[in-house]
Short mmCIF file of C-alpha atoms in Angstrom, two decimals:
data_model
loop_
_atom_site.label_atom_id
_atom_site.label_comp_id
_atom_site.label_asym_id
_atom_site.label_seq_id
_atom_site.Cartn_x
_atom_site.Cartn_y
_atom_site.Cartn_z
CA UNK A 307 97.88 137.04 107.62
CA UNK A 308 96.53 136.09 110.98
CA UNK A 309 96.72 132.40 111.86
CA UNK A 310 94.32 130.49 114.07
CA UNK A 311 95.02 127.19 115.75
CA UNK A 312 92.83 124.37 114.43
CA UNK A 313 94.16 121.53 116.53
CA UNK A 314 97.15 120.20 118.40
CA UNK A 315 97.89 116.65 117.39
CA UNK A 316 100.47 114.02 118.26
CA UNK A 317 101.93 111.98 115.42
CA UNK A 318 104.45 109.17 115.58
CA UNK A 319 106.44 106.84 113.37
CA UNK A 320 107.55 103.41 114.58
CA UNK A 321 109.27 100.47 112.94
CA UNK A 322 107.82 97.59 114.96
CA UNK A 323 110.19 94.88 113.65
CA UNK A 324 107.16 92.57 113.13
CA UNK A 325 106.72 92.44 116.90
CA UNK A 326 110.15 91.02 117.76
CA UNK A 327 111.67 92.77 120.76
CA UNK A 328 115.23 93.52 121.87
CA UNK A 329 115.47 90.06 123.38
CA UNK A 330 114.70 88.56 119.95
CA UNK A 331 111.34 87.32 121.26
CA UNK A 332 108.03 87.80 119.48
CA UNK A 333 105.79 89.88 121.74
CA UNK A 334 103.11 91.92 119.98
CA UNK A 335 101.68 92.94 123.35
CA UNK A 336 104.91 94.84 123.96
CA UNK A 337 104.24 96.81 120.78
CA UNK A 338 100.64 97.40 121.83
CA UNK A 339 101.73 98.66 125.25
CA UNK A 340 104.27 101.00 123.67
CA UNK A 341 101.66 102.39 121.27
CA UNK A 342 99.21 102.96 124.11
CA UNK A 343 101.87 104.86 126.03
CA UNK A 344 102.63 107.02 123.00
CA UNK A 345 99.04 108.28 123.12
CA UNK A 346 99.40 109.49 119.52
CA UNK A 347 96.60 110.56 117.21
CA UNK A 348 98.24 109.29 114.02
CA UNK A 349 100.88 106.53 113.95
CA UNK A 350 102.88 105.33 110.95
CA UNK A 351 104.08 101.74 111.35
CA UNK A 352 106.69 99.85 109.36
CA UNK A 353 107.49 96.10 109.22
CA UNK A 354 103.95 94.98 109.93
CA UNK A 355 102.93 91.34 109.43
CA UNK A 356 99.40 90.48 108.36
CA UNK A 357 99.29 86.70 108.70
CA UNK A 358 102.79 86.58 107.23
CA UNK A 359 104.20 83.50 108.88
CA UNK A 360 105.42 81.58 111.87
CA UNK A 361 107.79 84.36 113.01
CA UNK A 362 104.72 86.31 114.15
CA UNK A 363 102.38 83.38 114.86
CA UNK A 364 100.49 84.17 111.64
CA UNK A 365 98.96 87.11 113.54
CA UNK A 366 97.19 89.83 111.63
CA UNK A 367 99.10 92.41 113.58
CA UNK A 368 97.36 95.53 112.34
CA UNK A 369 93.93 94.09 113.08
CA UNK A 370 95.03 93.24 116.62
CA UNK A 371 96.65 96.61 117.28
CA UNK A 372 93.77 98.63 115.80
CA UNK A 373 91.29 96.76 118.00
CA UNK A 374 93.37 97.15 121.16
CA UNK A 375 93.89 100.87 120.57
CA UNK A 376 90.39 101.46 119.20
CA UNK A 377 91.78 103.29 116.16
CA UNK A 378 91.06 103.41 112.45
CA UNK A 379 93.65 101.66 110.30
CA UNK A 380 95.05 101.29 106.80
CA UNK A 381 97.54 98.81 105.36
CA UNK A 382 99.80 98.71 102.31
CA UNK A 383 101.44 95.39 101.44
CA UNK A 384 105.01 95.55 100.22
CA UNK A 385 105.20 91.77 100.01
CA UNK A 386 102.24 89.51 99.36
CA UNK A 387 101.99 85.73 99.38
CA UNK A 388 99.13 83.31 99.71
CA UNK A 389 99.36 82.95 103.47
CA UNK A 390 99.78 86.63 104.32
CA UNK A 391 101.22 90.07 103.72
CA UNK A 392 104.02 92.27 105.05
CA UNK A 393 104.23 96.03 104.79
CA UNK A 394 103.21 99.41 106.15
CA UNK A 395 100.30 100.60 108.25
CA UNK A 396 98.75 103.72 109.70
CA UNK A 397 96.66 103.94 112.86
CA UNK A 398 94.50 107.02 113.39
CA UNK A 399 92.02 108.35 115.91
CA UNK A 400 90.39 110.20 113.02
CA UNK A 401 88.58 108.60 110.06
CA UNK A 402 90.82 107.59 107.16
CA UNK A 403 89.94 108.01 103.47
CA UNK A 404 91.47 107.86 99.99
CA UNK A 405 93.91 105.05 100.80
CA UNK A 406 96.45 104.32 98.07
CA UNK A 407 99.49 102.07 97.75
CA UNK A 408 102.29 103.33 95.52
CA UNK A 409 104.86 100.72 94.55
CA UNK A 410 108.37 102.19 94.50
CA UNK A 411 111.32 101.38 92.27
CA UNK A 412 113.08 98.43 93.91
CA UNK A 413 115.92 96.21 92.77
CA UNK A 414 116.12 94.47 96.14
CA UNK A 415 113.10 93.93 98.41
CA UNK A 416 109.96 95.64 97.13
CA UNK A 417 109.17 98.93 98.90
CA UNK A 418 105.97 100.98 98.90
CA UNK A 419 104.43 104.28 99.92
CA UNK A 420 101.17 104.23 101.87
CA UNK A 421 99.16 107.38 101.14
CA UNK A 422 95.89 108.41 102.77
CA UNK A 423 93.88 111.35 104.05
CA UNK A 424 92.77 112.16 107.58
CA UNK A 425 90.17 114.81 108.38
CA UNK A 426 90.63 116.84 111.58
CA UNK A 427 87.91 119.43 112.12
CA UNK A 428 87.83 121.21 108.75
CA UNK A 429 91.46 120.43 107.87
CA UNK A 430 92.50 117.52 105.65
CA UNK A 431 95.91 115.98 106.27
CA UNK A 432 97.73 114.01 103.61
CA UNK A 433 99.61 111.25 105.44
CA UNK A 434 102.46 109.36 103.74
CA UNK A 435 104.27 106.42 105.28
CA UNK A 436 107.27 104.65 103.77
CA UNK A 437 110.18 102.30 104.48
CA UNK A 438 113.04 102.86 102.06
CA UNK A 439 115.35 100.17 100.72
CA UNK A 440 118.74 98.92 101.83
CA UNK A 441 120.83 100.21 98.91
CA UNK A 442 121.72 103.76 97.94
CA UNK A 443 120.51 103.09 94.40
CA UNK A 444 117.11 101.94 95.59
CA UNK A 445 116.69 104.74 98.13
CA UNK A 446 117.53 107.44 95.58
CA UNK A 447 115.04 106.03 93.10
CA UNK A 448 112.39 105.58 95.81
CA UNK A 449 112.74 109.15 97.09
CA UNK A 450 112.29 110.39 93.52
CA UNK A 451 109.17 108.22 93.14
CA UNK A 452 107.72 109.50 96.42
CA UNK A 453 108.29 113.18 95.64
CA UNK A 454 106.90 112.78 92.11
CA UNK A 455 103.83 111.05 93.52
CA UNK A 456 103.23 113.74 96.15
CA UNK A 457 103.73 116.50 93.57
CA UNK A 458 101.29 114.75 91.22
CA UNK A 459 98.64 114.86 93.95
CA UNK A 460 99.07 118.67 93.86
CA UNK A 461 97.04 119.30 96.99
CA UNK A 462 97.37 122.33 99.21
CA UNK A 463 96.65 120.28 102.33
CA UNK A 464 99.27 119.87 105.01
CA UNK A 465 101.27 116.73 104.26
CA UNK A 466 103.14 114.49 106.69
CA UNK A 467 105.86 112.21 105.32
CA UNK A 468 106.90 109.67 107.94
CA UNK A 469 108.79 106.42 108.11
CA UNK A 470 112.03 104.51 108.24
CA UNK A 471 114.33 106.03 105.60
CA UNK A 472 117.11 103.48 106.19
CA UNK A 473 119.81 106.15 106.02
CA UNK A 474 121.22 108.39 108.73
CA UNK A 475 119.88 111.91 109.08
CA UNK A 476 122.16 114.37 107.31
CA UNK A 477 122.88 112.04 104.41
CA UNK A 478 122.97 113.72 101.00
CA UNK A 479 120.47 111.08 99.89
CA UNK A 480 117.79 112.92 101.88
CA UNK A 481 118.46 116.35 100.34
CA UNK A 482 115.63 116.07 97.77
CA UNK A 483 113.16 115.58 100.62
CA UNK A 484 114.58 118.54 102.54
CA UNK A 485 114.03 120.73 99.48
CA UNK A 486 110.29 120.05 99.63
CA UNK A 487 109.63 119.30 103.30
CA UNK A 488 110.57 120.59 106.73
CA UNK A 489 112.18 118.05 109.05
CA UNK A 490 110.72 118.17 112.57
CA UNK A 491 114.06 118.02 114.35
CA UNK A 492 115.21 121.09 112.45
CA UNK A 493 111.95 122.92 113.15
CA UNK A 494 112.19 122.18 116.86
CA UNK A 495 115.96 122.76 117.05
CA UNK A 496 116.24 119.63 119.14
CA UNK A 497 118.47 116.58 118.84
CA UNK A 498 116.44 113.45 119.61
CA UNK A 499 119.37 111.05 119.42
CA UNK A 500 119.41 107.62 117.81
CA UNK A 501 116.28 105.86 116.59
CA UNK A 502 117.89 102.54 115.61
CA UNK A 503 118.74 101.11 119.00
CA UNK A 504 122.44 100.75 119.86
CA UNK A 505 123.47 101.68 116.31
CA UNK A 506 123.91 105.44 116.80
CA UNK A 507 121.79 105.97 113.70
CA UNK A 508 118.84 108.29 113.18
CA UNK A 509 116.89 106.61 110.38
CA UNK A 510 113.29 107.22 111.45
CA UNK A 511 111.87 110.65 110.80
CA UNK A 512 108.86 112.90 110.26
CA UNK A 513 108.67 115.66 107.64
CA UNK A 514 106.06 118.41 107.24
CA UNK A 515 105.11 120.12 103.97
CA UNK A 516 104.43 123.37 105.85
CA UNK A 517 106.14 124.96 108.83
CA UNK A 518 104.07 124.29 111.91
CA UNK A 519 104.87 125.04 115.57
CA UNK A 520 106.44 122.01 117.24
CA UNK A 521 105.24 121.78 120.82
CA UNK A 522 107.25 118.67 121.73
CA UNK A 523 109.54 116.17 120.02
CA UNK A 524 111.14 113.03 121.42
CA UNK A 525 111.96 109.40 120.98
CA UNK A 526 110.09 107.06 123.28
CA UNK A 527 112.19 104.56 125.20
CA UNK A 528 110.95 101.02 124.59
CA UNK A 529 112.57 97.62 124.10
CA UNK A 530 109.58 96.26 122.15
CA UNK A 531 111.39 96.65 118.80
CA UNK A 532 114.87 97.36 117.43
CA UNK A 533 113.78 100.97 116.78
CA UNK A 534 112.53 103.73 119.05
CA UNK A 535 109.29 105.50 118.12
CA UNK A 536 109.65 109.16 117.09
CA UNK A 537 106.84 111.30 118.51
CA UNK A 538 105.98 114.92 117.74
CA UNK A 539 103.27 117.25 119.05
CA UNK A 540 102.44 119.87 116.45
CA UNK A 541 100.02 122.74 116.21
CA UNK A 542 97.98 122.85 113.05
CA UNK A 543 97.37 126.41 111.95
CA UNK A 544 94.92 127.85 109.46
CA UNK A 545 95.40 131.19 107.77
CA UNK A 546 92.61 133.65 108.37
#
C-alpha cells in the first residue's frame, strides 16, 4: 500500500523532578525555559507538583507551564492530599480529549498511567504517560497493567507510550513492552546516551505502537532537572 505523510510532529518525555534543578534549587522557570527550547508538540511530564507543598512553593506547576507555553494540558494525580497533588502531566499543542487515569499495582509509592487522545489533522493519537515504581516487583506488575489497559482500549490509532520506566534500557523487565511496541532508539538506530544525569542510566523512553520514520532523536542538555528530556521527531503516515 502507498503511504502518505499526514504530519511531522515532535514529542518529548521529561521527568521534571518537581522543578528542582541540578543545584538542588527549586526553579520552575528553568523547566519552562527547557520546555520552550524543546519546541515539542506533545510533552509527557513526570514528577509534577500541583500545589503539593513547600518544596515547590505550593505552585500548581502544570497550570503555570501550560500558560507559559500556551499549550493544552492534562494531569493525573498519583498522590493526592488536601493541600495538593503530585503526578503526571501532558502538554500538547493540539486539543486533548478522553483523559483517563489508570491506577497501577503498587506496593510502594502509588503509580499511575495517564491516557488521553490528541487529534492531528484526521489522525487520532493515543498518548500514554507513566512513571514506574522503584522495585522490580512493582514495575513488572505495572507493565502488565499498562499493556492490559492499552489492549483493552483495542484502538487502531497510533499509540505513544512515554515516561520514566525507572529501569535501564535493555532490562528484561521491559521485554513485554518491546513485544507490543517499537522503541524509538531502535527504530532510529541511534544511541542517545544517559537520561538520568551522571548515573549512566537510560530510564526515560518513548515507544510507538506502529513503525514510523524517525527524523531526529536526541536528549536535550539541561540542568533544570536530574533527568534529560528525550525528544523525537517522527513522521506520521497514513495508508492509502
